Amino acid sequence: MGFATAQLPVLAGLQSGNALTQAELTKLAGVEQSSMAQLLARMDRDGIIRRTPDPHDGRSSLVELSDKALDRFRRDGKFFSKAIWRSPRAFRTARSRRSTASCSAS
């Protein structure tokens, strides 16, 4: 199982094991909804993610990394952490989250 550069924002968002909606991933990656839909369809086809119905919204689903992808992260964690942090979008998102968390904690 290989990962593509375009997948890095999704991988960054899901690496902690949390499930996110497609809308949340779209916002996180800073792409159009249709682009995210296509990307997630390919990742689903390739066994990188799995989708489950959202218990709070019957019209959407939650996206999470598959067991195969999580195993790959555990096995090759340092490599993927470096790749994710080098991804400009992932870095901006993480930096933004840290800033938000710092403001909330104050």
PDB file of N, CA, C and O in Angstrom, residues 19-20 22 36-45 48-54 60-66:
ATOM      1  N   ALA A  19     -12.278   9.766  13.513  1.00  0.00           N
ATOM      2  CA  ALA A  19     -13.068   9.735  12.281  1.00  0.00           C
ATOM      3  C   ALA A  19     -13.578  11.142  12.006  1.00  0.00           C
ATOM      4  O   ALA A  19     -14.016  11.842  12.921  1.00  0.00           O
ATOM      5  N   LEU A  20     -13.489  11.570  10.755  1.00  0.00           N
ATOM      6  CA  LEU A  20     -13.958  12.888  10.342  1.00  0.00           C
ATOM      7  C   LEU A  20     -14.937  12.746   9.187  1.00  0.00           C
ATOM      8  O   LEU A  20     -14.923  11.749   8.468  1.00  0.00           O
ATOM      9  N   GLN A  22     -16.521  13.960   5.461  1.00  0.00           N
ATOM     10  CA  GLN A  22     -15.929  14.441   4.214  1.00  0.00           C
ATOM     11  C   GLN A  22     -15.849  15.963   4.230  1.00  0.00           C
ATOM     12  O   GLN A  22     -14.857  16.541   3.782  1.00  0.00           O
ATOM     13  N   MET A  36     -12.334  16.375  -3.079  1.00  0.00           N
ATOM     14  CA  MET A  36     -12.219  15.499  -1.910  1.00  0.00           C
ATOM     15  C   MET A  36     -13.008  14.218  -2.139  1.00  0.00           C
ATOM     16  O   MET A  36     -12.547  13.132  -1.766  1.00  0.00           O
ATOM     17  N   ALA A  37     -14.185  14.316  -2.740  1.00  0.00           N
ATOM     18  CA  ALA A  37     -14.998  13.128  -3.005  1.00  0.00           C
ATOM     19  C   ALA A  37     -14.235  12.145  -3.894  1.00  0.00           C
ATOM     20  O   ALA A  37     -14.220  10.935  -3.630  1.00  0.00           O
ATOM     21  N   GLN A  38     -13.574  12.660  -4.920  1.00  0.00           N
ATOM     22  CA  GLN A  38     -12.795  11.800  -5.813  1.00  0.00           C
ATOM     23  C   GLN A  38     -11.604  11.185  -5.085  1.00  0.00           C
ATOM     24  O   GLN A  38     -11.311   9.993  -5.240  1.00  0.00           O
ATOM     25  N   LEU A  39     -10.909  11.999  -4.292  1.00  0.00           N
ATOM     26  CA  LEU A  39      -9.755  11.502  -3.545  1.00  0.00           C
ATOM     27  C   LEU A  39     -10.166  10.407  -2.566  1.00  0.00           C
ATOM     28  O   LEU A  39      -9.538   9.344  -2.500  1.00  0.00           O
ATOM     29  N   LEU A  40     -11.250  10.643  -1.829  1.00  0.00           N
ATOM     30  CA  LEU A  40     -11.710   9.633  -0.867  1.00  0.00           C
ATOM     31  C   LEU A  40     -12.186   8.368  -1.565  1.00  0.00           C
ATOM     32  O   LEU A  40     -11.981   7.265  -1.051  1.00  0.00           O
ATOM     33  N   ALA A  41     -12.803   8.509  -2.733  1.00  0.00           N
ATOM     34  CA  ALA A  41     -13.230   7.319  -3.490  1.00  0.00           C
ATOM     35  C   ALA A  41     -12.014   6.462  -3.866  1.00  0.00           C
ATOM     36  O   ALA A  41     -12.051   5.231  -3.741  1.00  0.00           O
ATOM     37  N   ARG A  42     -10.936   7.117  -4.299  1.00  0.00           N
ATOM     38  CA  ARG A  42      -9.717   6.366  -4.641  1.00  0.00           C
ATOM     39  C   ARG A  42      -9.092   5.736  -3.395  1.00  0.00           C
ATOM     40  O   ARG A  42      -8.642   4.584  -3.424  1.00  0.00           O
ATOM     41  N   MET A  43      -9.063   6.484  -2.295  1.00  0.00           N
ATOM     42  CA  MET A  43      -8.485   5.952  -1.064  1.00  0.00           C
ATOM     43  C   MET A  43      -9.315   4.787  -0.533  1.00  0.00           C
ATOM     44  O   MET A  43      -8.762   3.811  -0.014  1.00  0.00           O
ATOM     45  N   ASP A  44     -10.628   4.868  -0.677  1.00  0.00           N
ATOM     46  CA  ASP A  44     -11.523   3.773  -0.276  1.00  0.00           C
ATOM     47  C   ASP A  44     -11.272   2.549  -1.152  1.00  0.00           C
ATOM     48  O   ASP A  44     -11.109   1.435  -0.652  1.00  0.00           O
ATOM     49  N   ARG A  45     -11.186   2.774  -2.442  1.00  0.00           N
ATOM     50  CA  ARG A  45     -10.916   1.679  -3.393  1.00  0.00           C
ATOM     51  C   ARG A  45      -9.595   0.986  -3.076  1.00  0.00           C
ATOM     52  O   ARG A  45      -9.481  -0.238  -3.163  1.00  0.00           O
ATOM     53  N   ILE A  48      -7.308   2.321   1.902  1.00  0.00           N
ATOM     54  CA  ILE A  48      -6.612   3.209   2.836  1.00  0.00           C
ATOM     55  C   ILE A  48      -7.568   3.738   3.901  1.00  0.00           C
ATOM     56  O   ILE A  48      -7.170   3.968   5.040  1.00  0.00           O
ATOM     57  N   ILE A  49      -8.816   3.953   3.515  1.00  0.00           N
ATOM     58  CA  ILE A  49      -9.818   4.461   4.457  1.00  0.00           C
ATOM     59  C   ILE A  49     -11.013   3.521   4.490  1.00  0.00           C
ATOM     60  O   ILE A  49     -11.164   2.649   3.645  1.00  0.00           O
ATOM     61  N   ARG A  50     -11.854   3.743   5.480  1.00  0.00           N
ATOM     62  CA  ARG A  50     -13.155   3.078   5.519  1.00  0.00           C
ATOM     63  C   ARG A  50     -14.181   4.135   5.915  1.00  0.00           C
ATOM     64  O   ARG A  50     -13.848   5.105   6.609  1.00  0.00           O
ATOM     65  N   ARG A  51     -15.385   3.935   5.464  1.00  0.00           N
ATOM     66  CA  ARG A  51     -16.465   4.876   5.759  1.00  0.00           C
ATOM     67  C   ARG A  51     -17.542   4.156   6.552  1.00  0.00           C
ATOM     68  O   ARG A  51     -17.875   3.011   6.265  1.00  0.00           O
ATOM     69  N   THR A  52     -18.075   4.857   7.544  1.00  0.00           N
ATOM     70  CA  THR A  52     -19.176   4.320   8.334  1.00  0.00           C
ATOM     71  C   THR A  52     -20.255   5.401   8.413  1.00  0.00           C
ATOM     72  O   THR A  52     -19.937   6.593   8.355  1.00  0.00           O
ATOM     73  N   PRO A  53     -21.515   5.010   8.544  1.00  0.00           N
ATOM     74  CA  PRO A  53     -22.581   6.012   8.638  1.00  0.00           C
ATOM     75  C   PRO A  53     -22.363   6.925   9.847  1.00  0.00           C
ATOM     76  O   PRO A  53     -21.960   6.471  10.913  1.00  0.00           O
ATOM     77  N   ASP A  54     -22.622   8.197   9.659  1.00  0.00           N
ATOM     78  CA  ASP A  54     -22.524   9.167  10.751  1.00  0.00           C
ATOM     79  C   ASP A  54     -23.775   9.043  11.606  1.00  0.00           C
ATOM     80  O   ASP A  54     -24.884   9.280  11.123  1.00  0.00           O
ATOM     81  N   SER A  60     -24.562  11.779   5.866  1.00  0.00           N
ATOM     82  CA  SER A  60     -23.111  11.751   5.677  1.00  0.00           C
ATOM     83  C   SER A  60     -22.499  10.515   6.324  1.00  0.00           C
ATOM     84  O   SER A  60     -23.155   9.775   7.046  1.00  0.00           O
ATOM     85  N   SER A  61     -21.222  10.347   6.037  1.00  0.00           N
ATOM     86  CA  SER A  61     -20.507   9.219   6.635  1.00  0.00           C
ATOM     87  C   SER A  61     -19.248   9.742   7.303  1.00  0.00           C
ATOM     88  O   SER A  61     -18.771  10.837   7.010  1.00  0.00           O
ATOM     89  N   LEU A  62     -18.727   8.944   8.209  1.00  0.00           N
ATOM     90  CA  LEU A  62     -17.470   9.252   8.873  1.00  0.00           C
ATOM     91  C   LEU A  62     -16.352   8.494   8.171  1.00  0.00           C
ATOM     92  O   LEU A  62     -16.527   7.348   7.768  1.00  0.00           O
ATOM     93  N   VAL A  63     -15.235   9.146   8.021  1.00  0.00           N
ATOM     94  CA  VAL A  63     -14.086   8.564   7.331  1.00  0.00           C
ATOM     95  C   VAL A  63     -12.989   8.337   8.361  1.00  0.00           C
ATOM     96  O   VAL A  63     -12.712   9.210   9.189  1.00  0.00           O
ATOM     97  N   GLU A  64     -12.392   7.158   8.313  1.00  0.00           N
ATOM     98  CA  GLU A  64     -11.260   6.853   9.190  1.00  0.00           C
ATOM     99  C   GLU A  64     -10.267   5.994   8.434  1.00  0.00           C
ATOM    100  O   GLU A  64     -10.603   5.403   7.408  1.00  0.00           O
ATOM    101  N   LEU A  65      -9.056   5.936   8.937  1.00  0.00           N
ATOM    102  CA  LEU A  65      -8.042   5.094   8.297  1.00  0.00           C
ATOM    103  C   LEU A  65      -8.401   3.628   8.486  1.00  0.00           C
ATOM    104  O   LEU A  65      -8.905   3.233   9.541  1.00  0.00           O
ATOM    105  N   SER A  66      -8.121   2.833   7.482  1.00  0.00           N
ATOM    106  CA  SER A  66      -8.353   1.388   7.583  1.00  0.00           C
ATOM    107  C   SER A  66      -7.304   0.779   8.508  1.00  0.00           C
ATOM    108  O   SER A  66      -6.276   1.399   8.812  1.00  0.00           O
TER     109      SER A  66
END
